[in-house]
mmCIF file of C-alpha atoms and ligand atoms in Angstrom:
data_model
loop_
_atom_site.group_PDB
_atom_site.id
_atom_site.type_symbol
_atom_site.label_atom_id
_atom_site.label_comp_id
_atom_site.label_asym_id
_atom_site.label_seq_id
_atom_site.Cartn_x
_atom_site.Cartn_y
_atom_site.Cartn_z
ATOM 1 C CA MET A 1 -60.684 82.037 -43.113
ATOM 2 C CA ARG A 2 -58.935 81.786 -39.482
ATOM 3 C CA ILE A 3 -56.142 84.351 -38.472
ATOM 4 C CA LEU A 4 -53.725 84.476 -36.110
ATOM 5 C CA THR A 5 -52.738 87.543 -34.497
ATOM 6 C CA VAL A 6 -49.810 87.356 -32.359
ATOM 7 C CA VAL A 7 -49.283 90.942 -30.099
ATOM 8 C CA GLY A 8 -46.565 91.682 -27.422
ATOM 9 C CA ALA A 9 -46.820 94.968 -26.161
ATOM 10 C CA ARG A 10 -47.902 97.936 -25.683
ATOM 11 C CA PRO A 11 -49.097 99.495 -29.017
ATOM 12 C CA GLN A 12 -49.346 96.517 -30.446
ATOM 13 C CA PHE A 13 -52.787 96.256 -28.231
ATOM 14 C CA ILE A 14 -53.924 99.524 -29.624
ATOM 15 C CA LYS A 15 -53.364 98.210 -33.065
ATOM 16 C CA ALA A 16 -54.513 94.866 -33.348
ATOM 17 C CA CYS A 17 -57.794 96.316 -31.549
ATOM 18 C CA MET A 18 -58.965 98.389 -34.703
ATOM 19 C CA LEU A 19 -58.027 95.177 -36.801
ATOM 20 C CA SER A 20 -59.975 92.994 -34.488
ATOM 21 C CA LYS A 21 -62.843 95.637 -34.683
ATOM 22 C CA ALA A 22 -63.295 95.105 -38.271
ATOM 23 C CA ILE A 23 -62.542 91.489 -38.767
ATOM 24 C CA LYS A 24 -65.218 90.444 -36.183
ATOM 25 C CA SER A 25 -67.817 92.294 -37.977
ATOM 26 C CA ASN A 26 -67.090 90.155 -40.871
ATOM 27 C CA SER A 27 -68.548 86.117 -40.226
ATOM 28 C CA GLU A 28 -65.997 84.986 -43.040
ATOM 29 C CA ILE A 29 -62.614 85.400 -40.850
ATOM 30 C CA GLU A 30 -61.822 83.907 -37.628
ATOM 31 C CA GLU A 31 -59.278 85.279 -35.479
ATOM 32 C CA VAL A 32 -56.822 83.599 -32.796
ATOM 33 C CA ILE A 33 -55.395 86.179 -30.545
ATOM 34 C CA VAL A 34 -52.054 85.038 -28.769
ATOM 35 C CA HIS A 35 -50.533 87.652 -26.529
ATOM 36 C CA THR A 36 -46.631 86.525 -26.385
ATOM 37 C CA GLY A 37 -46.340 88.415 -22.374
ATOM 38 C CA GLN A 38 -43.869 90.544 -23.834
ATOM 39 C CA HIS A 39 -45.104 93.168 -21.629
ATOM 40 C CA TYR A 40 -47.593 91.958 -19.138
ATOM 41 C CA ASP A 41 -47.689 94.568 -15.699
ATOM 42 C CA ASP A 42 -51.111 95.643 -15.618
ATOM 43 C CA ASN A 43 -50.604 98.845 -16.460
ATOM 44 C CA MET A 44 -48.614 98.138 -19.271
ATOM 45 C CA SER A 45 -50.779 95.444 -20.565
ATOM 46 C CA THR A 46 -54.363 94.471 -18.677
ATOM 47 C CA VAL A 47 -55.744 97.773 -18.566
ATOM 48 C CA PHE A 48 -55.409 98.354 -22.937
ATOM 49 C CA PHE A 49 -57.520 94.920 -23.167
ATOM 50 C CA GLU A 50 -59.848 96.411 -20.324
ATOM 51 C CA GLN A 51 -59.869 100.134 -21.822
ATOM 52 C CA LEU A 52 -59.639 99.023 -25.455
ATOM 53 C CA ASN A 53 -62.417 96.168 -25.490
ATOM 54 C CA LEU A 54 -59.834 93.978 -27.140
ATOM 55 C CA PRO A 55 -61.079 90.599 -26.868
ATOM 56 C CA LYS A 56 -59.145 88.483 -24.676
ATOM 57 C CA ALA A 57 -56.308 86.312 -26.023
ATOM 58 C CA ASP A 58 -57.373 82.986 -27.039
ATOM 59 C CA TYR A 59 -53.729 81.670 -25.979
ATOM 60 C CA TYR A 60 -51.376 83.740 -23.110
ATOM 61 C CA LEU A 61 -47.430 82.865 -23.428
ATOM 62 C CA GLY A 62 -45.946 84.560 -20.360
ATOM 63 C CA VAL A 63 -42.781 84.779 -22.137
ATOM 64 C CA GLY A 64 -41.727 87.545 -19.749
ATOM 65 C CA SER A 65 -38.394 89.617 -20.232
ATOM 66 C CA GLY A 66 -35.475 88.123 -20.727
ATOM 67 C CA SER A 67 -32.627 88.760 -23.290
ATOM 68 C CA HIS A 68 -33.282 89.240 -26.789
ATOM 69 C CA GLY A 69 -31.958 85.793 -27.316
ATOM 70 C CA LYS A 70 -33.954 84.129 -24.965
ATOM 71 C CA GLN A 71 -37.333 86.032 -25.269
ATOM 72 C CA THR A 72 -37.652 85.486 -29.047
ATOM 73 C CA ALA A 73 -36.835 81.424 -28.666
ATOM 74 C CA ASN A 74 -39.635 80.860 -26.068
ATOM 75 C CA MET A 75 -42.097 82.913 -27.938
ATOM 76 C CA LEU A 76 -40.693 80.798 -31.292
ATOM 77 C CA VAL A 77 -40.955 77.420 -29.122
ATOM 78 C CA GLU A 78 -44.721 78.439 -27.992
ATOM 79 C CA LEU A 79 -46.219 80.301 -31.484
ATOM 80 C CA GLU A 80 -44.750 76.861 -33.137
ATOM 81 C CA HIS A 81 -46.721 74.378 -31.615
ATOM 82 C CA ILE A 82 -49.673 77.070 -31.254
ATOM 83 C CA MET A 83 -49.784 77.515 -35.094
ATOM 84 C CA ILE A 84 -49.178 73.853 -35.680
ATOM 85 C CA SER A 85 -52.934 72.580 -33.833
ATOM 86 C CA ILE A 86 -54.504 75.888 -34.944
ATOM 87 C CA ASN A 87 -53.405 75.401 -38.775
ATOM 88 C CA PRO A 88 -54.157 79.503 -39.616
ATOM 89 C CA ASP A 89 -54.921 80.576 -43.002
ATOM 90 C CA VAL A 90 -52.528 84.063 -42.388
ATOM 91 C CA VAL A 91 -50.429 85.171 -39.209
ATOM 92 C CA LEU A 92 -50.466 88.717 -38.370
ATOM 93 C CA VAL A 93 -48.579 90.813 -36.729
ATOM 94 C CA TYR A 94 -47.702 94.081 -35.911
ATOM 95 C CA GLY A 95 -44.658 96.963 -35.957
ATOM 96 C CA ASP A 96 -41.254 95.591 -34.937
ATOM 97 C CA THR A 97 -41.276 94.492 -31.612
ATOM 98 C CA ASN A 98 -39.634 90.656 -29.928
ATOM 99 C CA SER A 99 -42.841 89.261 -30.804
ATOM 100 C CA THR A 100 -43.650 90.680 -34.350
ATOM 101 C CA LEU A 101 -40.221 88.801 -34.988
ATOM 102 C CA ALA A 102 -41.068 85.622 -33.497
ATOM 103 C CA GLY A 103 -44.674 85.800 -35.384
ATOM 104 C CA SER A 104 -43.149 85.934 -38.784
ATOM 105 C CA LEU A 105 -40.253 83.364 -38.213
ATOM 106 C CA ALA A 106 -42.320 80.772 -36.178
ATOM 107 C CA ALA A 107 -45.216 81.044 -38.629
ATOM 108 C CA SER A 108 -42.684 81.288 -42.414
ATOM 109 C CA LYS A 109 -40.514 78.793 -40.920
ATOM 110 C CA LEU A 110 -44.237 76.526 -41.096
ATOM 111 C CA HIS A 111 -44.956 78.082 -44.521
ATOM 112 C CA ILE A 112 -48.055 79.745 -42.666
ATOM 113 C CA PRO A 113 -48.493 83.041 -45.003
ATOM 114 C CA VAL A 114 -47.557 86.380 -42.792
ATOM 115 C CA ALA A 115 -48.654 89.504 -42.910
ATOM 116 C CA HIS A 116 -47.084 92.630 -41.435
ATOM 117 C CA VAL A 117 -49.453 95.701 -40.236
ATOM 118 C CA GLU A 118 -46.925 98.858 -40.475
ATOM 119 C CA SER A 119 -44.604 96.668 -43.125
ATOM 120 C CA GLY A 120 -41.553 99.340 -44.750
ATOM 121 C CA LEU A 121 -40.530 100.992 -41.729
ATOM 122 C CA ARG A 122 -36.837 101.585 -41.725
ATOM 123 C CA SER A 123 -34.572 103.439 -39.482
ATOM 124 C CA PHE A 124 -31.159 102.181 -40.990
ATOM 125 C CA ASN A 125 -30.066 101.584 -37.879
ATOM 126 C CA LYS A 126 -29.105 98.041 -36.947
ATOM 127 C CA LYS A 127 -27.938 98.817 -33.382
ATOM 128 C CA MET A 128 -31.578 99.112 -33.001
ATOM 129 C CA PRO A 129 -33.539 95.646 -32.100
ATOM 130 C CA GLU A 130 -36.994 97.422 -33.923
ATOM 131 C CA GLU A 131 -34.925 97.598 -36.355
ATOM 132 C CA ILE A 132 -33.195 94.025 -37.111
ATOM 133 C CA ASN A 133 -37.202 92.892 -36.355
ATOM 134 C CA ARG A 134 -38.688 94.585 -39.343
ATOM 135 C CA LEU A 135 -36.224 93.815 -41.882
ATOM 136 C CA VAL A 136 -36.503 90.097 -41.168
ATOM 137 C CA THR A 137 -40.416 90.338 -40.877
ATOM 138 C CA ASP A 138 -40.867 92.355 -44.073
ATOM 139 C CA HIS A 139 -38.575 89.600 -45.910
ATOM 140 C CA LEU A 140 -40.589 87.360 -45.235
ATOM 141 C CA SER A 141 -43.970 88.738 -45.137
ATOM 142 C CA ASP A 142 -46.762 87.939 -47.805
ATOM 143 C CA TRP A 143 -48.723 90.912 -47.093
ATOM 144 C CA LEU A 144 -47.092 94.243 -46.204
ATOM 145 C CA PHE A 145 -49.227 96.909 -45.034
ATOM 146 C CA CYS A 146 -47.681 100.113 -45.144
ATOM 147 C CA PRO A 147 -48.427 103.190 -43.702
ATOM 148 C CA SER A 148 -46.987 105.706 -46.091
ATOM 149 C CA GLN A 149 -45.260 106.217 -49.363
ATOM 150 C CA ALA A 150 -41.544 106.656 -47.608
ATOM 151 C CA ALA A 151 -42.466 102.885 -46.399
ATOM 152 C CA ILE A 152 -43.203 101.634 -50.226
ATOM 153 C CA GLU A 153 -40.235 103.019 -51.482
ATOM 154 C CA ASN A 154 -38.375 101.507 -48.848
ATOM 155 C CA LEU A 155 -39.074 97.563 -49.179
ATOM 156 C CA ARG A 156 -38.768 98.686 -53.280
ATOM 157 C CA ARG A 157 -35.282 99.500 -52.301
ATOM 158 C CA GLU A 158 -34.716 96.237 -50.681
ATOM 159 C CA GLY A 159 -36.370 94.749 -53.991
ATOM 160 C CA ILE A 160 -39.995 93.937 -52.300
ATOM 161 C CA VAL A 161 -42.668 94.782 -54.426
ATOM 162 C CA ASN A 162 -45.366 91.699 -54.821
ATOM 163 C CA GLY A 163 -47.657 92.065 -51.502
ATOM 164 C CA VAL A 164 -46.912 95.815 -51.154
ATOM 165 C CA HIS A 165 -50.163 97.979 -50.567
ATOM 166 C CA LEU A 166 -50.293 101.423 -49.016
ATOM 167 C CA THR A 167 -52.705 101.469 -46.417
ATOM 168 C CA GLY A 168 -52.497 103.947 -43.875
ATOM 169 C CA ASP A 169 -51.247 104.230 -40.952
ATOM 170 C CA ILE A 170 -53.769 101.988 -37.823
ATOM 171 C CA MET A 171 -52.799 104.100 -35.697
ATOM 172 C CA TYR A 172 -54.838 106.744 -37.391
ATOM 173 C CA ASP A 173 -57.661 104.554 -37.149
ATOM 174 C CA ALA A 174 -57.332 104.238 -33.299
ATOM 175 C CA VAL A 175 -56.688 107.418 -32.617
ATOM 176 C CA LEU A 176 -59.761 109.420 -34.453
ATOM 177 C CA TYR A 177 -62.179 106.376 -32.874
ATOM 178 C CA PHE A 178 -61.021 106.301 -28.995
ATOM 179 C CA LYS A 179 -59.854 110.364 -29.114
ATOM 180 C CA PRO A 180 -63.064 111.467 -28.098
ATOM 181 C CA TYR A 181 -63.873 109.100 -25.762
ATOM 182 C CA ALA A 182 -61.018 109.583 -24.238
ATOM 183 C CA LEU A 183 -61.280 113.563 -23.843
ATOM 184 C CA LYS A 184 -64.432 112.650 -22.412
ATOM 185 C CA GLN A 185 -63.202 109.491 -19.205
ATOM 186 C CA SER A 186 -59.473 110.628 -18.464
ATOM 187 C CA THR A 187 -59.339 112.752 -15.414
ATOM 188 C CA ILE A 188 -55.353 112.554 -16.031
ATOM 189 C CA ILE A 189 -55.502 116.489 -16.227
ATOM 190 C CA GLU A 190 -57.189 117.455 -13.363
ATOM 191 C CA ASN A 191 -55.508 114.661 -11.189
ATOM 192 C CA LEU A 192 -52.484 116.110 -12.167
ATOM 193 C CA SER A 193 -53.324 120.073 -11.347
ATOM 194 C CA LEU A 194 -52.199 120.264 -15.185
ATOM 195 C CA VAL A 195 -53.152 123.637 -17.017
ATOM 196 C CA ARG A 196 -54.254 122.793 -20.954
ATOM 197 C CA GLU A 197 -51.421 123.509 -23.255
ATOM 198 C CA LYS A 198 -49.015 125.235 -20.453
ATOM 199 C CA TYR A 199 -46.892 121.668 -19.928
ATOM 200 C CA TYR A 200 -44.548 118.864 -22.032
ATOM 201 C CA LEU A 201 -45.008 115.790 -22.204
ATOM 202 C CA ALA A 202 -41.908 113.454 -21.959
ATOM 203 C CA THR A 203 -41.449 109.407 -22.589
ATOM 204 C CA VAL A 204 -38.170 107.832 -22.910
ATOM 205 C CA HIS A 205 -37.900 103.926 -23.157
ATOM 206 C CA ARG A 206 -35.981 103.361 -26.217
ATOM 207 C CA ALA A 207 -32.759 100.926 -24.974
ATOM 208 C CA GLU A 208 -30.181 103.342 -26.949
ATOM 209 C CA ASN A 209 -31.501 106.098 -24.023
ATOM 210 C CA THR A 210 -32.197 103.933 -21.488
ATOM 211 C CA ASP A 211 -29.386 101.700 -20.956
ATOM 212 C CA GLN A 212 -26.299 104.165 -22.257
ATOM 213 C CA PRO A 213 -25.453 106.713 -18.916
ATOM 214 C CA GLU A 214 -24.278 109.805 -20.412
ATOM 215 C CA ARG A 215 -27.369 109.614 -22.892
ATOM 216 C CA LEU A 216 -30.289 109.174 -20.181
ATOM 217 C CA LYS A 217 -28.450 111.561 -18.187
ATOM 218 C CA SER A 218 -28.154 114.323 -20.678
ATOM 219 C CA ILE A 219 -32.281 113.719 -21.657
ATOM 220 C CA LEU A 220 -32.909 113.898 -18.238
ATOM 221 C CA GLU A 221 -30.561 117.204 -17.587
ATOM 222 C CA ALA A 222 -33.159 118.630 -20.376
ATOM 223 C CA LEU A 223 -35.904 117.710 -18.478
ATOM 224 C CA GLN A 224 -34.571 119.412 -15.707
ATOM 225 C CA GLN A 225 -33.818 122.767 -17.133
ATOM 226 C CA LEU A 226 -37.431 123.217 -19.215
ATOM 227 C CA LYS A 227 -39.868 126.067 -18.024
ATOM 228 C CA LYS A 228 -42.994 124.571 -17.596
ATOM 229 C CA ASP A 229 -44.250 121.257 -16.079
ATOM 230 C CA VAL A 230 -43.385 117.961 -17.512
ATOM 231 C CA VAL A 231 -44.757 115.207 -17.282
ATOM 232 C CA PHE A 232 -42.539 112.126 -17.106
ATOM 233 C CA PRO A 233 -44.638 108.649 -17.930
ATOM 234 C CA LEU A 234 -42.023 105.819 -16.479
ATOM 235 C CA HIS A 235 -41.507 103.175 -18.208
ATOM 236 C CA PRO A 236 -40.080 100.292 -15.655
ATOM 237 C CA ARG A 237 -36.851 99.166 -17.643
ATOM 238 C CA THR A 238 -36.366 103.821 -17.575
ATOM 239 C CA LYS A 239 -37.107 103.615 -13.901
ATOM 240 C CA ARG A 240 -34.819 100.725 -13.113
ATOM 241 C CA LYS A 241 -32.185 102.258 -15.154
ATOM 242 C CA ILE A 242 -32.953 105.731 -13.715
ATOM 243 C CA ASN A 243 -32.127 103.746 -10.447
ATOM 244 C CA GLU A 244 -29.490 102.143 -11.345
ATOM 245 C CA PHE A 245 -27.485 105.392 -12.793
ATOM 246 C CA LYS A 246 -28.668 106.800 -8.855
ATOM 247 C CA PHE A 247 -30.186 109.211 -11.470
ATOM 248 C CA MET A 248 -32.747 110.290 -8.917
ATOM 249 C CA ASP A 249 -32.150 113.721 -8.041
ATOM 250 C CA LEU A 250 -32.674 115.324 -12.062
ATOM 251 C CA ILE A 251 -35.912 113.905 -12.235
ATOM 252 C CA SER A 252 -36.497 115.285 -8.756
ATOM 253 C CA SER A 253 -37.611 118.899 -9.601
ATOM 254 C CA PRO A 254 -41.355 120.066 -9.032
ATOM 255 C CA HIS A 255 -41.766 120.751 -12.140
ATOM 256 C CA ILE A 256 -41.177 117.407 -13.430
ATOM 257 C CA LYS A 257 -44.339 115.176 -12.527
ATOM 258 C CA ILE A 258 -42.886 111.542 -12.227
ATOM 259 C CA VAL A 259 -46.004 108.777 -13.179
ATOM 260 C CA GLU A 260 -46.214 105.066 -13.581
ATOM 261 C CA PRO A 261 -47.105 104.695 -17.598
ATOM 262 C CA LEU A 262 -50.249 105.579 -18.465
ATOM 263 C CA ASN A 263 -53.205 104.067 -20.121
ATOM 264 C CA TYR A 264 -54.252 104.885 -22.830
ATOM 265 C CA PHE A 265 -56.943 107.769 -22.378
ATOM 266 C CA ASP A 266 -55.332 109.465 -20.486
ATOM 267 C CA MET A 267 -52.288 109.457 -22.757
ATOM 268 C CA LEU A 268 -54.388 110.304 -25.878
ATOM 269 C CA THR A 269 -55.926 113.168 -22.645
ATOM 270 C CA ILE A 270 -52.647 114.035 -22.055
ATOM 271 C CA ALA A 271 -50.937 114.100 -25.550
ATOM 272 C CA SER A 272 -53.539 116.500 -26.805
ATOM 273 C CA GLN A 273 -53.199 118.964 -24.579
ATOM 274 C CA ALA A 274 -49.545 119.459 -24.303
ATOM 275 C CA ASN A 275 -47.718 122.109 -25.733
ATOM 276 C CA LEU A 276 -45.256 119.803 -26.869
ATOM 277 C CA VAL A 277 -44.467 116.106 -26.465
ATOM 278 C CA LEU A 278 -40.031 115.024 -26.229
ATOM 279 C CA THR A 279 -40.631 111.374 -27.137
ATOM 280 C CA ASP A 280 -38.265 108.799 -28.282
ATOM 281 C CA SER A 281 -41.310 106.639 -28.919
ATOM 282 C CA GLY A 282 -42.550 105.993 -32.639
ATOM 283 C CA GLY A 283 -45.564 105.919 -31.478
ATOM 284 C CA LEU A 284 -45.763 109.000 -29.638
ATOM 285 C CA GLN A 285 -44.566 111.106 -32.652
ATOM 286 C CA LYS A 286 -46.865 109.836 -34.933
ATOM 287 C CA GLU A 287 -49.355 110.393 -32.595
ATOM 288 C CA ALA A 288 -48.384 113.774 -31.772
ATOM 289 C CA TYR A 289 -48.848 114.704 -35.615
ATOM 290 C CA MET A 290 -52.254 113.149 -35.100
ATOM 291 C CA LEU A 291 -53.642 114.666 -32.063
ATOM 292 C CA GLN A 292 -51.188 117.873 -33.701
ATOM 293 C CA VAL A 293 -49.174 118.732 -31.111
ATOM 294 C CA PRO A 294 -45.435 119.795 -32.115
ATOM 295 C CA CYS A 295 -43.112 116.557 -31.431
ATOM 296 C CA ILE A 296 -39.315 116.608 -30.140
ATOM 297 C CA THR A 297 -37.848 113.366 -30.774
ATOM 298 C CA LEU A 298 -35.094 112.342 -28.986
ATOM 299 C CA ARG A 299 -33.261 110.123 -31.396
ATOM 300 C CA ASP A 300 -30.735 110.867 -33.606
ATOM 301 C CA GLU A 301 -33.501 109.133 -36.539
ATOM 302 C CA THR A 302 -36.910 108.333 -36.639
ATOM 303 C CA GLU A 303 -38.624 106.025 -39.398
ATOM 304 C CA TRP A 304 -41.791 108.364 -39.601
ATOM 305 C CA VAL A 305 -39.657 110.913 -42.131
ATOM 306 C CA GLU A 306 -42.753 112.507 -42.912
ATOM 307 C CA THR A 307 -43.256 114.192 -39.338
ATOM 308 C CA VAL A 308 -40.115 115.770 -39.619
ATOM 309 C CA GLN A 309 -40.059 117.011 -43.247
ATOM 310 C CA SER A 310 -43.832 118.871 -42.285
ATOM 311 C CA GLY A 311 -42.383 120.625 -39.460
ATOM 312 C CA TRP A 312 -44.369 119.020 -36.748
ATOM 313 C CA ASN A 313 -41.281 116.772 -35.014
ATOM 314 C CA GLN A 314 -37.538 117.177 -34.863
ATOM 315 C CA LEU A 315 -34.764 115.076 -34.378
ATOM 316 C CA ALA A 316 -32.848 116.243 -31.415
ATOM 317 C CA GLY A 317 -30.933 112.951 -30.079
ATOM 318 C CA ALA A 318 -29.936 113.071 -26.781
ATOM 319 C CA ASP A 319 -27.685 116.950 -26.596
ATOM 320 C CA THR A 320 -28.745 118.748 -23.667
ATOM 321 C CA ASP A 321 -28.610 122.408 -25.091
ATOM 322 C CA LYS A 322 -29.980 120.679 -28.530
ATOM 323 C CA ILE A 323 -33.520 119.871 -26.694
ATOM 324 C CA VAL A 324 -33.888 122.792 -24.683
ATOM 325 C CA ASP A 325 -32.796 125.198 -27.780
ATOM 326 C CA GLN A 326 -35.425 123.383 -30.252
ATOM 327 C CA VAL A 327 -38.134 123.563 -26.880
ATOM 328 C CA LYS A 328 -37.530 127.213 -27.192
ATOM 329 C CA THR A 329 -38.226 127.735 -30.941
ATOM 330 C CA ILE A 330 -40.321 125.258 -32.205
ATOM 331 C CA GLN A 331 -42.643 126.715 -33.957
ATOM 332 C CA THR A 332 -46.623 125.482 -35.089
ATOM 333 C CA PRO A 333 -46.727 124.517 -38.323
ATOM 334 C CA LYS A 334 -49.862 125.876 -40.287
ATOM 335 C CA ALA A 335 -50.485 123.349 -42.925
ATOM 336 C CA SER A 336 -51.353 119.387 -41.809
ATOM 337 C CA PRO A 337 -51.506 117.302 -44.303
ATOM 338 C CA LEU A 338 -52.939 113.709 -43.987
ATOM 339 C CA LEU A 339 -49.932 111.977 -43.995
ATOM 340 C CA PHE A 340 -51.568 108.548 -42.894
ATOM 341 C CA GLY A 341 -54.113 108.089 -44.403
ATOM 342 C CA ASP A 342 -58.096 108.770 -44.136
ATOM 343 C CA GLY A 343 -58.138 107.080 -40.724
ATOM 344 C CA LYS A 344 -59.910 102.943 -42.220
ATOM 345 C CA THR A 345 -57.084 101.172 -42.890
ATOM 346 C CA ALA A 346 -58.551 98.525 -40.382
ATOM 347 C CA GLN A 347 -61.043 98.203 -43.199
ATOM 348 C CA LYS A 348 -59.219 98.124 -45.776
ATOM 349 C CA ILE A 349 -55.890 95.292 -44.592
ATOM 350 C CA ASN A 350 -59.168 93.461 -43.990
ATOM 351 C CA ASP A 351 -60.713 93.843 -47.479
ATOM 352 C CA ILE A 352 -57.313 93.194 -48.996
ATOM 353 C CA LEU A 353 -57.271 89.360 -46.771
ATOM 354 C CA LEU A 354 -60.341 88.169 -47.461
ATOM 355 C CA LYS A 355 -60.266 88.984 -51.419
ATOM 356 C CA SER A 356 -56.566 87.103 -51.310
ATOM 357 C CA ARG A 357 -58.212 84.062 -50.428
HETATM 358 C C1 UD1 B 401 -41.217 97.097 -26.078
HETATM 359 C C2 UD1 B 401 -40.317 96.591 -27.868
HETATM 360 C C3 UD1 B 401 -40.206 98.464 -28.558
HETATM 361 C C4 UD1 B 401 -41.838 98.988 -28.782
HETATM 362 C C5 UD1 B 401 -41.827 99.393 -26.892
HETATM 363 C C6 UD1 B 401 -43.460 99.252 -26.878
HETATM 364 C C7 UD1 B 401 -38.613 95.146 -27.917
HETATM 365 C C8 UD1 B 401 -37.584 94.970 -28.790
HETATM 366 N N1 UD1 B 401 -38.944 96.704 -28.056
HETATM 367 O O1 UD1 B 401 -39.974 97.600 -25.790
HETATM 368 O O2 UD1 B 401 -39.681 97.877 -29.649
HETATM 369 O O3 UD1 B 401 -41.186 100.189 -29.227
HETATM 370 O O4 UD1 B 401 -41.899 97.758 -26.605
HETATM 371 O O5 UD1 B 401 -43.935 99.683 -25.472
HETATM 372 O O6 UD1 B 401 -39.068 94.313 -28.542
HETATM 373 N N2 UD1 B 401 -40.952 95.834 -18.362
HETATM 374 C C9 UD1 B 401 -41.379 95.296 -17.089
HETATM 375 N N3 UD1 B 401 -43.153 95.196 -17.437
HETATM 376 C C10 UD1 B 401 -43.315 95.044 -18.401
HETATM 377 C C11 UD1 B 401 -42.721 95.221 -19.303
HETATM 378 C C12 UD1 B 401 -40.952 95.429 -19.143
HETATM 379 O O7 UD1 B 401 -40.780 95.763 -15.836
HETATM 380 O O8 UD1 B 401 -44.984 94.508 -18.699
HETATM 381 C C13 UD1 B 401 -38.790 96.028 -18.353
HETATM 382 C C14 UD1 B 401 -38.724 94.656 -18.196
HETATM 383 O O9 UD1 B 401 -37.714 95.644 -16.997
HETATM 384 C C15 UD1 B 401 -37.648 94.747 -19.196
HETATM 385 C C16 UD1 B 401 -37.924 96.396 -20.187
HETATM 386 O O10 UD1 B 401 -39.049 96.249 -19.781
HETATM 387 O O11 UD1 B 401 -37.025 93.905 -19.435
HETATM 388 C C17 UD1 B 401 -37.898 96.184 -21.564
HETATM 389 O O12 UD1 B 401 -39.215 94.978 -21.708
HETATM 390 P P1 UD1 B 401 -39.184 95.086 -23.558
HETATM 391 O O13 UD1 B 401 -40.236 94.316 -24.027
HETATM 392 O O14 UD1 B 401 -37.959 94.234 -23.691
HETATM 393 O O15 UD1 B 401 -38.808 96.255 -24.428
HETATM 394 P P2 UD1 B 401 -40.094 97.779 -24.791
HETATM 395 O O16 UD1 B 401 -38.569 98.807 -24.229
HETATM 396 O O17 UD1 B 401 -40.912 97.503 -23.902
#
């Protein structure tokens, strides 16, 4: 069986790494990896391949940044060529990025079955590019690997019931596997002179927050008002927008520690030792839960509804007062049920794909 895996953005390297390990241990499957080049800076891409020991991509498309249409179209053209020449039995895509959409669209037009990992998530907000990407991908997929029961329900409401599997969340596999290495190897806490459990971790990268000056300002004003150290790794677009909107003053307080985007080990270490995470990232909301750290989500809705229902995550949107109030009042819940499976998601997906040959 030949699988063609399409990745392109940071979280996809982490997810693909776990499934690639499972696939590698199985001589019946050959995996060909395509990196679209959606993320291309060393600290957004290369560092993940090196740290996670992810096999070097067989094809690197180098599409880079651009408008959604241009970026996706460039990926489609290249992926179609590769799919025709490789003739895979399955195209494997992850999550909800433009690389996911391009992979599933190119494959389904060539009648190649599509497997979607992290299927069934919905924010019900079609202004998010990610929502369009996952809606289309799910409707084109033959295998839909869902991280949660809520994801299965979302698909059922859209009439998708065939090929749907509850596998758990592959990011949980990665957290369990890599956390011990991360805590041993990372020196980020010392490098930034942080005191364990006495700082907050904040990340902002979603277009809905970075590209609307009033939302970005409001979030930065909240960070400014917080009374503990705030580690704030800056996504390249967020950095660009802060400069463009002249918001540098808002992040110049000594308690706000601006750092470059973090590698996976530093991120796991910083997140696991934080008092609280503030983020608009889907992945980090889940990682906070998996690492037993409360989270405030800087969005108006979330796909990860179970983290909210369990009391570990609260939605604050981009409202300064709400964010500051929630930071003051959020509690660490006593119970933390296994919301995202048992950490054996990669093996389950591998077995399902093999069985279906
Ligand atoms: C993308 C995904 C998002 C995912 C995130 C993970 C889409 C629509 N969005 O968001 O779902 O949560 O990855 O991190 O696919 N840039 C650089 N260097 C890089 C990469 C990006 O400078 O290596 C800058 C460029 O200005 C680019 C901007 O960041 O235009 C946004 O990058 P893009 O890949 O479009 O979206 P992300 O916000 O990273």
